[in-house]
Amino acid sequence: MTFHYLESADDPRVSDYTTLTDVHLRKLREPAEGMYIAESSRVLRRALAAGHQPRSFFLAEKWMADLDDVFQAYPDVPAFIGSAGLLEEITGFHLHRGAMAAMQRPAPVPLTDLLAGARRVAVLEDIVDHTNVGAIFRSAAALDIDAVLVSPRCGDPLYRRSVRVSMGTVFQVPWARLHHWPGDLQVLKEHGFTVAALELTPEAEDVDAVASRNVDRLALVLGTEGAGMSPETLAAVDLAVKIPMRNGVDSLNVAAASAVAFWELRARS
Ligand SMILES: C[S@@+](CC[C@H](N)C(=O)[O-])C[C@H]1O[C@@H](n2cnc3c(N)ncnc32)[C@H](O)[C@@H]1O
């Protein structure tokens, strides 16, 4: 392993890590360059365990021993070492979790492969808050959702905040981005899925009633924060399901609603 000691924040070898501010990363870096950032040694270990390939490591000197086994396993991947102050100058924030890695985005998994054998699929329509994306993945992993599909405008599951909030479960649950929305819901139907909107519509059935039918293959569509599900999507689904609200509360946060629905509508046999 060759360690590269950084002396200047302008070092072009660490351009993957420069100005990792939210807006900058979202708009420019990750989709354009096919990379994402794994932040903290725990998250980067999970990414590696999922088979993702590192482009480089980036850490303060005092964390070198902690990642020694990782460096041994990837002898050809450069590790950039710097003082805490220099790393902060490069990234634009304080790196209090020790280490980062710039990771190669894995190749997208074909939709047919994701759906083969799946019984419960979550579909996220334009969920834009990365905290919600991460929280939904965490619930999906914990509550036996076999795959997650995200609409073209949905937030990125591999965005730093999504990864962090998901506790690394974005590496665990297979997922794919859909390209035709809501047209791709038809593909789910062709694979034998009942496609249900999780939405408070006047026609929506109570979640308990739908759970009692123990649908064999169920795709559960979650609507965007604020506006909720689009009329086009509601027109494309087979049914709507609601979690009845009490005490004058309008709706649940979408991530909270996902956890309730994933559990209630789990495959029971
Ligand atoms: C915060 S809600 C949008 C609420 C929207 N402003 C409304 O009043 O209908 C975002 C998403 O969470 C889900 N959701 C929240 N509460 C729900 C409930 N009680 N039943 C079913 N879905 C719910 C739906 O998928 C919804 O599209």
PDB file of C-alpha atoms and ligand atoms in Angstrom:
ATOM      1  CA  MET A   1       0.000   0.000   0.000  1.00  0.00           C
ATOM      2  CA  THR A   2       1.328   3.423  -0.900  1.00  0.00           C
ATOM      3  CA  PHE A   3       0.283   6.206   1.413  1.00  0.00           C
ATOM      4  CA  HIS A   4       0.195   9.690  -0.038  1.00  0.00           C
ATOM      5  CA  TYR A   5       0.732  12.477   2.479  1.00  0.00           C
ATOM      6  CA  LEU A   6      -1.177  15.615   1.549  1.00  0.00           C
ATOM      7  CA  GLU A   7       0.393  19.025   1.931  1.00  0.00           C
ATOM      8  CA  SER A   8      -1.967  21.255   0.013  1.00  0.00           C
ATOM      9  CA  ALA A   9      -5.735  21.541  -0.258  1.00  0.00           C
ATOM     10  CA  ASP A  10      -5.278  22.084  -4.003  1.00  0.00           C
ATOM     11  CA  ASP A  11      -3.763  18.648  -4.579  1.00  0.00           C
ATOM     12  CA  PRO A  12      -5.501  17.431  -7.777  1.00  0.00           C
ATOM     13  CA  ARG A  13      -5.229  13.786  -6.669  1.00  0.00           C
ATOM     14  CA  VAL A  14      -7.968  14.343  -4.087  1.00  0.00           C
ATOM     15  CA  SER A  15     -10.449  16.117  -6.340  1.00  0.00           C
ATOM     16  CA  ASP A  16     -13.012  13.389  -5.462  1.00  0.00           C
ATOM     17  CA  TYR A  17     -13.143  14.910  -1.981  1.00  0.00           C
ATOM     18  CA  THR A  18     -13.102  18.624  -2.693  1.00  0.00           C
ATOM     19  CA  THR A  19     -16.027  20.749  -1.552  1.00  0.00           C
ATOM     20  CA  LEU A  20     -18.338  17.896  -0.680  1.00  0.00           C
ATOM     21  CA  THR A  21     -21.156  20.261   0.171  1.00  0.00           C
ATOM     22  CA  ASP A  22     -24.644  18.874  -0.229  1.00  0.00           C
ATOM     23  CA  VAL A  23     -25.675  20.899  -3.253  1.00  0.00           C
ATOM     24  CA  HIS A  24     -22.353  20.480  -5.024  1.00  0.00           C
ATOM     25  CA  LEU A  25     -22.305  16.705  -4.624  1.00  0.00           C
ATOM     26  CA  ARG A  26     -25.923  16.259  -5.586  1.00  0.00           C
ATOM     27  CA  LYS A  27     -25.723  18.358  -8.709  1.00  0.00           C
ATOM     28  CA  LEU A  28     -22.298  17.591 -10.051  1.00  0.00           C
ATOM     29  CA  ARG A  29     -20.135  14.925  -8.596  1.00  0.00           C
ATOM     30  CA  GLU A  30     -21.888  11.678  -7.885  1.00  0.00           C
ATOM     31  CA  PRO A  31     -24.028  11.016 -10.944  1.00  0.00           C
ATOM     32  CA  ALA A  32     -21.578  12.631 -13.356  1.00  0.00           C
ATOM     33  CA  GLU A  33     -18.493  10.778 -12.257  1.00  0.00           C
ATOM     34  CA  GLY A  34     -20.061   7.475 -11.263  1.00  0.00           C
ATOM     35  CA  MET A  35     -18.809   7.684  -7.715  1.00  0.00           C
ATOM     36  CA  TYR A  36     -20.151   8.101  -4.237  1.00  0.00           C
ATOM     37  CA  ILE A  37     -18.606   8.863  -0.870  1.00  0.00           C
ATOM     38  CA  ALA A  38     -18.605   6.356   1.996  1.00  0.00           C
ATOM     39  CA  GLU A  39     -18.150   8.358   5.169  1.00  0.00           C
ATOM     40  CA  SER A  40     -16.832   6.797   8.401  1.00  0.00           C
ATOM     41  CA  SER A  41     -14.858   3.602   8.689  1.00  0.00           C
ATOM     42  CA  ARG A  42     -17.983   1.608   9.557  1.00  0.00           C
ATOM     43  CA  VAL A  43     -19.876   2.718   6.440  1.00  0.00           C
ATOM     44  CA  LEU A  44     -16.896   2.191   4.162  1.00  0.00           C
ATOM     45  CA  ARG A  45     -16.445  -1.314   5.565  1.00  0.00           C
ATOM     46  CA  ARG A  46     -20.089  -2.066   4.793  1.00  0.00           C
ATOM     47  CA  ALA A  47     -19.678  -0.776   1.248  1.00  0.00           C
ATOM     48  CA  LEU A  48     -16.627  -2.989   0.754  1.00  0.00           C
ATOM     49  CA  ALA A  49     -18.452  -5.980   2.252  1.00  0.00           C
ATOM     50  CA  ALA A  50     -21.202  -5.423  -0.341  1.00  0.00           C
ATOM     51  CA  GLY A  51     -18.571  -5.808  -3.064  1.00  0.00           C
ATOM     52  CA  HIS A  52     -18.300  -2.138  -4.053  1.00  0.00           C
ATOM     53  CA  GLN A  53     -14.894  -1.048  -5.338  1.00  0.00           C
ATOM     54  CA  PRO A  54     -12.939   1.811  -3.706  1.00  0.00           C
ATOM     55  CA  ARG A  55     -11.234   4.477  -5.872  1.00  0.00           C
ATOM     56  CA  SER A  56      -9.248   5.867  -2.937  1.00  0.00           C
ATOM     57  CA  PHE A  57      -9.212   6.274   0.841  1.00  0.00           C
ATOM     58  CA  PHE A  58      -8.952   9.634   2.598  1.00  0.00           C
ATOM     59  CA  LEU A  59      -8.183   9.925   6.296  1.00  0.00           C
ATOM     60  CA  ALA A  60      -6.393  11.603   9.139  1.00  0.00           C
ATOM     61  CA  GLU A  61      -3.161   9.945  10.220  1.00  0.00           C
ATOM     62  CA  LYS A  62      -4.484   8.773  13.567  1.00  0.00           C
ATOM     63  CA  TRP A  63      -7.032   6.476  11.809  1.00  0.00           C
ATOM     64  CA  MET A  64      -4.440   4.580   9.790  1.00  0.00           C
ATOM     65  CA  ALA A  65      -4.084   1.706  12.243  1.00  0.00           C
ATOM     66  CA  ASP A  66      -7.868   1.310  12.448  1.00  0.00           C
ATOM     67  CA  LEU A  67      -8.060   0.573   8.708  1.00  0.00           C
ATOM     68  CA  ASP A  68      -4.923  -1.491   8.416  1.00  0.00           C
ATOM     69  CA  ASP A  69      -6.765  -4.665   7.318  1.00  0.00           C
ATOM     70  CA  VAL A  70      -8.609  -2.664   4.629  1.00  0.00           C
ATOM     71  CA  PHE A  71      -5.346  -1.280   3.252  1.00  0.00           C
ATOM     72  CA  GLN A  72      -3.926  -4.807   3.143  1.00  0.00           C
ATOM     73  CA  ALA A  73      -6.979  -6.027   1.233  1.00  0.00           C
ATOM     74  CA  TYR A  74      -6.728  -3.213  -1.371  1.00  0.00           C
ATOM     75  CA  PRO A  75      -2.990  -2.706  -1.886  1.00  0.00           C
ATOM     76  CA  ASP A  76      -3.441  -0.941  -5.234  1.00  0.00           C
ATOM     77  CA  VAL A  77      -5.921   1.666  -3.995  1.00  0.00           C
ATOM     78  CA  PRO A  78      -4.271   4.959  -2.973  1.00  0.00           C
ATOM     79  CA  ALA A  79      -4.747   6.205   0.580  1.00  0.00           C
ATOM     80  CA  PHE A  80      -4.461   9.953   1.091  1.00  0.00           C
ATOM     81  CA  ILE A  81      -3.424  11.072   4.561  1.00  0.00           C
ATOM     82  CA  GLY A  82      -3.614  14.580   5.930  1.00  0.00           C
ATOM     83  CA  SER A  83      -3.964  16.636   9.071  1.00  0.00           C
ATOM     84  CA  ALA A  84      -7.518  17.129  10.368  1.00  0.00           C
ATOM     85  CA  GLY A  85      -7.343  20.814   9.368  1.00  0.00           C
ATOM     86  CA  LEU A  86      -6.234  20.076   5.812  1.00  0.00           C
ATOM     87  CA  LEU A  87      -8.899  17.399   5.338  1.00  0.00           C
ATOM     88  CA  GLU A  88     -11.521  19.854   6.533  1.00  0.00           C
ATOM     89  CA  GLU A  89     -10.214  22.491   4.135  1.00  0.00           C
ATOM     90  CA  ILE A  90     -10.536  20.004   1.264  1.00  0.00           C
ATOM     91  CA  THR A  91     -13.988  18.580   2.057  1.00  0.00           C
ATOM     92  CA  GLY A  92     -15.603  21.698   3.471  1.00  0.00           C
ATOM     93  CA  PHE A  93     -16.670  20.029   6.724  1.00  0.00           C
ATOM     94  CA  HIS A  94     -15.133  18.543   9.861  1.00  0.00           C
ATOM     95  CA  LEU A  95     -14.307  14.883   9.324  1.00  0.00           C
ATOM     96  CA  HIS A  96     -15.161  13.629  12.791  1.00  0.00           C
ATOM     97  CA  ARG A  97     -15.737  10.024  11.789  1.00  0.00           C
ATOM     98  CA  GLY A  98     -12.120   9.427  10.896  1.00  0.00           C
ATOM     99  CA  ALA A  99     -12.047   8.204   7.348  1.00  0.00           C
ATOM    100  CA  MET A 100     -13.762   8.350   3.976  1.00  0.00           C
ATOM    101  CA  ALA A 101     -13.548   6.447   0.748  1.00  0.00           C
ATOM    102  CA  ALA A 102     -14.444   7.499  -2.775  1.00  0.00           C
ATOM    103  CA  MET A 103     -16.286   4.461  -4.110  1.00  0.00           C
ATOM    104  CA  GLN A 104     -17.092   3.382  -7.633  1.00  0.00           C
ATOM    105  CA  ARG A 105     -20.838   3.173  -8.172  1.00  0.00           C
ATOM    106  CA  PRO A 106     -21.850  -0.431  -8.817  1.00  0.00           C
ATOM    107  CA  ALA A 107     -23.400  -1.195 -12.207  1.00  0.00           C
ATOM    108  CA  PRO A 108     -27.197  -0.940 -12.124  1.00  0.00           C
ATOM    109  CA  VAL A 109     -28.988  -4.243 -11.498  1.00  0.00           C
ATOM    110  CA  PRO A 110     -31.514  -5.094 -14.255  1.00  0.00           C
ATOM    111  CA  LEU A 111     -35.103  -4.755 -13.058  1.00  0.00           C
ATOM    112  CA  THR A 112     -35.988  -8.339 -14.016  1.00  0.00           C
ATOM    113  CA  ASP A 113     -33.152  -9.642 -11.823  1.00  0.00           C
ATOM    114  CA  LEU A 114     -34.336  -7.531  -8.890  1.00  0.00           C
ATOM    115  CA  LEU A 115     -37.892  -8.760  -9.190  1.00  0.00           C
ATOM    116  CA  ALA A 116     -37.079 -12.448  -9.602  1.00  0.00           C
ATOM    117  CA  GLY A 117     -38.170 -14.175  -6.391  1.00  0.00           C
ATOM    118  CA  ALA A 118     -39.221 -10.906  -4.713  1.00  0.00           C
ATOM    119  CA  ARG A 119     -42.529 -10.783  -2.854  1.00  0.00           C
ATOM    120  CA  ARG A 120     -42.394  -7.304  -1.352  1.00  0.00           C
ATOM    121  CA  VAL A 121     -41.086  -4.281  -3.245  1.00  0.00           C
ATOM    122  CA  ALA A 122     -41.099  -0.622  -2.202  1.00  0.00           C
ATOM    123  CA  VAL A 123     -41.323   2.053  -4.898  1.00  0.00           C
ATOM    124  CA  LEU A 124     -40.371   5.626  -4.001  1.00  0.00           C
ATOM    125  CA  GLU A 125     -42.002   8.385  -5.999  1.00  0.00           C
ATOM    126  CA  ASP A 126     -39.876  11.563  -5.911  1.00  0.00           C
ATOM    127  CA  ILE A 127     -38.851  11.316  -2.255  1.00  0.00           C
ATOM    128  CA  VAL A 128     -36.486  14.275  -2.249  1.00  0.00           C
ATOM    129  CA  ASP A 129     -35.309  14.410   1.349  1.00  0.00           C
ATOM    130  CA  HIS A 130     -32.227  12.184   1.698  1.00  0.00           C
ATOM    131  CA  THR A 131     -33.022  11.610   5.359  1.00  0.00           C
ATOM    132  CA  ASN A 132     -36.324  10.029   4.324  1.00  0.00           C
ATOM    133  CA  VAL A 133     -34.648   7.954   1.604  1.00  0.00           C
ATOM    134  CA  GLY A 134     -32.145   6.604   4.135  1.00  0.00           C
ATOM    135  CA  ALA A 135     -34.796   5.941   6.783  1.00  0.00           C
ATOM    136  CA  ILE A 136     -37.000   4.074   4.279  1.00  0.00           C
ATOM    137  CA  PHE A 137     -34.065   1.828   3.319  1.00  0.00           C
ATOM    138  CA  ARG A 138     -33.394   1.092   6.972  1.00  0.00           C
ATOM    139  CA  SER A 139     -37.012   0.024   7.469  1.00  0.00           C
ATOM    140  CA  ALA A 140     -36.970  -1.920   4.194  1.00  0.00           C
ATOM    141  CA  ALA A 141     -33.935  -3.912   5.324  1.00  0.00           C
ATOM    142  CA  ALA A 142     -35.332  -4.555   8.788  1.00  0.00           C
ATOM    143  CA  LEU A 143     -38.838  -5.478   7.655  1.00  0.00           C
ATOM    144  CA  ASP A 144     -38.140  -7.890   4.769  1.00  0.00           C
ATOM    145  CA  ILE A 145     -38.623  -5.695   1.713  1.00  0.00           C
ATOM    146  CA  ASP A 146     -36.859  -7.570  -1.095  1.00  0.00           C
ATOM    147  CA  ALA A 147     -36.068  -4.602  -3.368  1.00  0.00           C
ATOM    148  CA  VAL A 148     -36.505  -0.830  -3.568  1.00  0.00           C
ATOM    149  CA  LEU A 149     -37.213   1.016  -6.823  1.00  0.00           C
ATOM    150  CA  VAL A 150     -36.808   4.774  -7.048  1.00  0.00           C
ATOM    151  CA  SER A 151     -38.516   7.094  -9.525  1.00  0.00           C
ATOM    152  CA  PRO A 152     -36.378   9.209 -11.903  1.00  0.00           C
ATOM    153  CA  ARG A 153     -36.610  12.301  -9.660  1.00  0.00           C
ATOM    154  CA  CYS A 154     -36.180  10.532  -6.336  1.00  0.00           C
ATOM    155  CA  GLY A 155     -33.191  11.400  -4.121  1.00  0.00           C
ATOM    156  CA  ASP A 156     -30.060   9.310  -4.495  1.00  0.00           C
ATOM    157  CA  PRO A 157     -29.801   6.335  -2.106  1.00  0.00           C
ATOM    158  CA  LEU A 158     -25.986   6.578  -2.343  1.00  0.00           C
ATOM    159  CA  TYR A 159     -25.911  10.248  -1.441  1.00  0.00           C
ATOM    160  CA  ARG A 160     -23.865  10.794   1.747  1.00  0.00           C
ATOM    161  CA  ARG A 161     -26.812  11.607   3.967  1.00  0.00           C
ATOM    162  CA  SER A 162     -28.962   8.728   2.695  1.00  0.00           C
ATOM    163  CA  VAL A 163     -26.114   6.285   3.288  1.00  0.00           C
ATOM    164  CA  ARG A 164     -25.552   7.604   6.806  1.00  0.00           C
ATOM    165  CA  VAL A 165     -29.207   7.638   7.861  1.00  0.00           C
ATOM    166  CA  SER A 166     -29.754   4.181   6.352  1.00  0.00           C
ATOM    167  CA  MET A 167     -26.956   2.849   8.599  1.00  0.00           C
ATOM    168  CA  GLY A 168     -25.425   1.297   5.502  1.00  0.00           C
ATOM    169  CA  THR A 169     -28.564  -0.668   4.555  1.00  0.00           C
ATOM    170  CA  VAL A 170     -28.498   1.000   1.106  1.00  0.00           C
ATOM    171  CA  PHE A 171     -25.697  -1.503   0.423  1.00  0.00           C
ATOM    172  CA  GLN A 172     -27.810  -4.395   1.654  1.00  0.00           C
ATOM    173  CA  VAL A 173     -31.203  -3.965  -0.018  1.00  0.00           C
ATOM    174  CA  PRO A 174     -31.067  -4.389  -3.816  1.00  0.00           C
ATOM    175  CA  TRP A 175     -32.349  -1.281  -5.549  1.00  0.00           C
ATOM    176  CA  ALA A 176     -32.669   0.320  -8.972  1.00  0.00           C
ATOM    177  CA  ARG A 177     -33.682   3.602 -10.499  1.00  0.00           C
ATOM    178  CA  LEU A 178     -36.664   3.508 -12.856  1.00  0.00           C
ATOM    179  CA  HIS A 179     -36.462   5.554 -16.043  1.00  0.00           C
ATOM    180  CA  HIS A 180     -40.085   5.747 -17.164  1.00  0.00           C
ATOM    181  CA  TRP A 181     -42.449   7.109 -14.601  1.00  0.00           C
ATOM    182  CA  PRO A 182     -45.066   5.974 -13.851  1.00  0.00           C
ATOM    183  CA  GLY A 183     -44.943   3.732 -16.963  1.00  0.00           C
ATOM    184  CA  ASP A 184     -42.501   1.282 -15.363  1.00  0.00           C
ATOM    185  CA  LEU A 185     -45.169   0.282 -12.829  1.00  0.00           C
ATOM    186  CA  GLN A 186     -46.557  -1.794 -15.690  1.00  0.00           C
ATOM    187  CA  VAL A 187     -43.384  -3.932 -15.582  1.00  0.00           C
ATOM    188  CA  LEU A 188     -44.216  -4.812 -11.978  1.00  0.00           C
ATOM    189  CA  LYS A 189     -47.717  -5.864 -12.976  1.00  0.00           C
ATOM    190  CA  GLU A 190     -46.280  -8.019 -15.779  1.00  0.00           C
ATOM    191  CA  HIS A 191     -44.192  -9.766 -13.102  1.00  0.00           C
ATOM    192  CA  GLY A 192     -47.347 -10.623 -11.163  1.00  0.00           C
ATOM    193  CA  PHE A 193     -47.194  -7.806  -8.617  1.00  0.00           C
ATOM    194  CA  THR A 194     -50.257  -6.114  -7.241  1.00  0.00           C
ATOM    195  CA  VAL A 195     -49.238  -2.437  -7.269  1.00  0.00           C
ATOM    196  CA  ALA A 196     -50.636  -0.515  -4.295  1.00  0.00           C
ATOM    197  CA  ALA A 197     -50.338   3.204  -3.590  1.00  0.00           C
ATOM    198  CA  LEU A 198     -49.762   3.928   0.078  1.00  0.00           C
ATOM    199  CA  GLU A 199     -51.898   7.039   0.151  1.00  0.00           C
ATOM    200  CA  LEU A 200     -54.763   8.652   2.017  1.00  0.00           C
ATOM    201  CA  THR A 201     -57.326   8.789  -0.794  1.00  0.00           C
ATOM    202  CA  PRO A 202     -61.104   8.611  -0.290  1.00  0.00           C
ATOM    203  CA  GLU A 203     -61.158   5.143  -1.930  1.00  0.00           C
ATOM    204  CA  ALA A 204     -58.131   3.778  -0.034  1.00  0.00           C
ATOM    205  CA  GLU A 205     -58.635   0.544   1.884  1.00  0.00           C
ATOM    206  CA  ASP A 206     -57.442   0.273   5.470  1.00  0.00           C
ATOM    207  CA  VAL A 207     -54.046  -1.362   5.753  1.00  0.00           C
ATOM    208  CA  ASP A 208     -55.485  -4.094   8.028  1.00  0.00           C
ATOM    209  CA  ALA A 209     -57.998  -5.117   5.341  1.00  0.00           C
ATOM    210  CA  VAL A 210     -55.284  -5.411   2.677  1.00  0.00           C
ATOM    211  CA  ALA A 211     -52.984  -7.266   5.107  1.00  0.00           C
ATOM    212  CA  SER A 212     -55.680  -9.862   5.759  1.00  0.00           C
ATOM    213  CA  ARG A 213     -55.642 -10.864   2.055  1.00  0.00           C
ATOM    214  CA  ASN A 214     -51.914 -11.726   2.249  1.00  0.00           C
ATOM    215  CA  VAL A 215     -51.281 -10.685  -1.359  1.00  0.00           C
ATOM    216  CA  ASP A 216     -48.628 -12.931  -2.921  1.00  0.00           C
ATOM    217  CA  ARG A 217     -46.507 -10.259  -4.662  1.00  0.00           C
ATOM    218  CA  LEU A 218     -47.024  -6.687  -3.560  1.00  0.00           C
ATOM    219  CA  ALA A 219     -45.357  -3.456  -4.718  1.00  0.00           C
ATOM    220  CA  LEU A 220     -46.008  -0.565  -2.372  1.00  0.00           C
ATOM    221  CA  VAL A 221     -45.644   2.921  -3.860  1.00  0.00           C
ATOM    222  CA  LEU A 222     -44.776   5.776  -1.453  1.00  0.00           C
ATOM    223  CA  GLY A 223     -45.560   9.360  -2.430  1.00  0.00           C
ATOM    224  CA  THR A 224     -43.412  12.463  -2.266  1.00  0.00           C
ATOM    225  CA  GLU A 225     -43.182  14.647   0.823  1.00  0.00           C
ATOM    226  CA  GLY A 226     -45.616  17.529   0.822  1.00  0.00           C
ATOM    227  CA  ALA A 227     -47.731  16.967  -2.267  1.00  0.00           C
ATOM    228  CA  GLY A 228     -48.160  13.218  -1.821  1.00  0.00           C
ATOM    229  CA  MET A 229     -48.704  10.891  -4.780  1.00  0.00           C
ATOM    230  CA  SER A 230     -49.187  12.303  -8.261  1.00  0.00           C
ATOM    231  CA  PRO A 231     -52.565  11.792  -9.994  1.00  0.00           C
ATOM    232  CA  GLU A 232     -50.770   9.919 -12.834  1.00  0.00           C
ATOM    233  CA  THR A 233     -49.374   7.401 -10.384  1.00  0.00           C
ATOM    234  CA  LEU A 234     -52.684   7.000  -8.592  1.00  0.00           C
ATOM    235  CA  ALA A 235     -54.273   6.268 -11.975  1.00  0.00           C
ATOM    236  CA  ALA A 236     -51.627   3.609 -12.719  1.00  0.00           C
ATOM    237  CA  VAL A 237     -51.899   1.539  -9.499  1.00  0.00           C
ATOM    238  CA  ASP A 238     -54.256  -1.374  -8.741  1.00  0.00           C
ATOM    239  CA  LEU A 239     -55.440  -0.043  -5.391  1.00  0.00           C
ATOM    240  CA  ALA A 240     -54.713   2.471  -2.649  1.00  0.00           C
ATOM    241  CA  VAL A 241     -53.980   1.584   0.972  1.00  0.00           C
ATOM    242  CA  LYS A 242     -54.169   3.912   3.945  1.00  0.00           C
ATOM    243  CA  ILE A 243     -53.047   3.913   7.531  1.00  0.00           C
ATOM    244  CA  PRO A 244     -56.062   5.459   9.279  1.00  0.00           C
ATOM    245  CA  MET A 245     -55.167   8.705  11.023  1.00  0.00           C
ATOM    246  CA  ARG A 246     -56.469   9.649  14.463  1.00  0.00           C
ATOM    247  CA  ASN A 247     -56.748  12.769  16.608  1.00  0.00           C
ATOM    248  CA  GLY A 248     -56.919  15.235  13.742  1.00  0.00           C
ATOM    249  CA  VAL A 249     -53.447  14.407  12.380  1.00  0.00           C
ATOM    250  CA  ASP A 250     -53.376  14.761   8.564  1.00  0.00           C
ATOM    251  CA  SER A 251     -50.702  12.241   7.637  1.00  0.00           C
ATOM    252  CA  LEU A 252     -47.503  10.543   8.739  1.00  0.00           C
ATOM    253  CA  ASN A 253     -44.010  11.402   7.618  1.00  0.00           C
ATOM    254  CA  VAL A 254     -43.381   9.165   4.588  1.00  0.00           C
ATOM    255  CA  ALA A 255     -40.593   7.202   6.290  1.00  0.00           C
ATOM    256  CA  ALA A 256     -42.777   6.557   9.337  1.00  0.00           C
ATOM    257  CA  ALA A 257     -45.639   5.480   7.054  1.00  0.00           C
ATOM    258  CA  SER A 258     -43.293   3.105   5.218  1.00  0.00           C
ATOM    259  CA  ALA A 259     -42.291   1.339   8.433  1.00  0.00           C
ATOM    260  CA  VAL A 260     -45.908   0.796   9.497  1.00  0.00           C
ATOM    261  CA  ALA A 261     -46.910  -0.462   6.040  1.00  0.00           C
ATOM    262  CA  PHE A 262     -43.863  -2.692   5.500  1.00  0.00           C
ATOM    263  CA  TRP A 263     -44.626  -4.473   8.748  1.00  0.00           C
ATOM    264  CA  GLU A 264     -48.395  -4.696   8.326  1.00  0.00           C
ATOM    265  CA  LEU A 265     -48.227  -5.828   4.711  1.00  0.00           C
ATOM    266  CA  ARG A 266     -45.356  -8.309   5.114  1.00  0.00           C
ATOM    267  CA  ALA A 267     -45.561 -11.661   3.324  1.00  0.00           C
ATOM    268  CA  ARG A 268     -46.976 -13.986   5.955  1.00  0.00           C
ATOM    269  CA  SER A 269     -46.370 -17.416   4.464  1.00  0.00           C
TER     270      SER A 269
HETATM  271  C1  LIG B   1     -46.264  13.340   4.103  1.00  0.00           C
HETATM  272  S1  LIG B   1     -47.179  12.396   3.046  1.00  0.00           S
HETATM  273  C2  LIG B   1     -47.939  13.537   1.972  1.00  0.00           C
HETATM  274  C3  LIG B   1     -49.160  14.073   2.620  1.00  0.00           C
HETATM  275  C4  LIG B   1     -50.016  14.979   1.736  1.00  0.00           C
HETATM  276  N1  LIG B   1     -49.629  16.313   1.973  1.00  0.00           N
HETATM  277  C5  LIG B   1     -51.450  14.753   2.097  1.00  0.00           C
HETATM  278  O1  LIG B   1     -51.918  15.486   2.945  1.00  0.00           O
HETATM  279  O2  LIG B   1     -52.008  13.820   1.573  1.00  0.00           O
HETATM  280  C6  LIG B   1     -46.063  11.617   1.980  1.00  0.00           C
HETATM  281  C7  LIG B   1     -46.411  10.178   1.712  1.00  0.00           C
HETATM  282  O3  LIG B   1     -46.448   9.452   2.933  1.00  0.00           O
HETATM  283  C8  LIG B   1     -47.364   8.382   2.815  1.00  0.00           C
HETATM  284  N2  LIG B   1     -48.341   8.501   3.911  1.00  0.00           N
HETATM  285  C9  LIG B   1     -48.264   9.339   4.951  1.00  0.00           C
HETATM  286  N3  LIG B   1     -49.262   9.115   5.815  1.00  0.00           N
HETATM  287  C10 LIG B   1     -49.999   8.118   5.303  1.00  0.00           C
HETATM  288  C11 LIG B   1     -51.163   7.418   5.747  1.00  0.00           C
HETATM  289  N4  LIG B   1     -51.752   7.723   6.900  1.00  0.00           N
HETATM  290  N5  LIG B   1     -51.639   6.422   4.975  1.00  0.00           N
HETATM  291  C12 LIG B   1     -51.039   6.089   3.826  1.00  0.00           C
HETATM  292  N6  LIG B   1     -49.933   6.716   3.347  1.00  0.00           N
HETATM  293  C13 LIG B   1     -49.420   7.704   4.083  1.00  0.00           C
HETATM  294  C14 LIG B   1     -47.968   8.468   1.446  1.00  0.00           C
HETATM  295  O4  LIG B   1     -47.264   7.602   0.583  1.00  0.00           O
HETATM  296  C15 LIG B   1     -47.749   9.934   1.070  1.00  0.00           C
HETATM  297  O5  LIG B   1     -47.739  10.124  -0.319  1.00  0.00           O
END
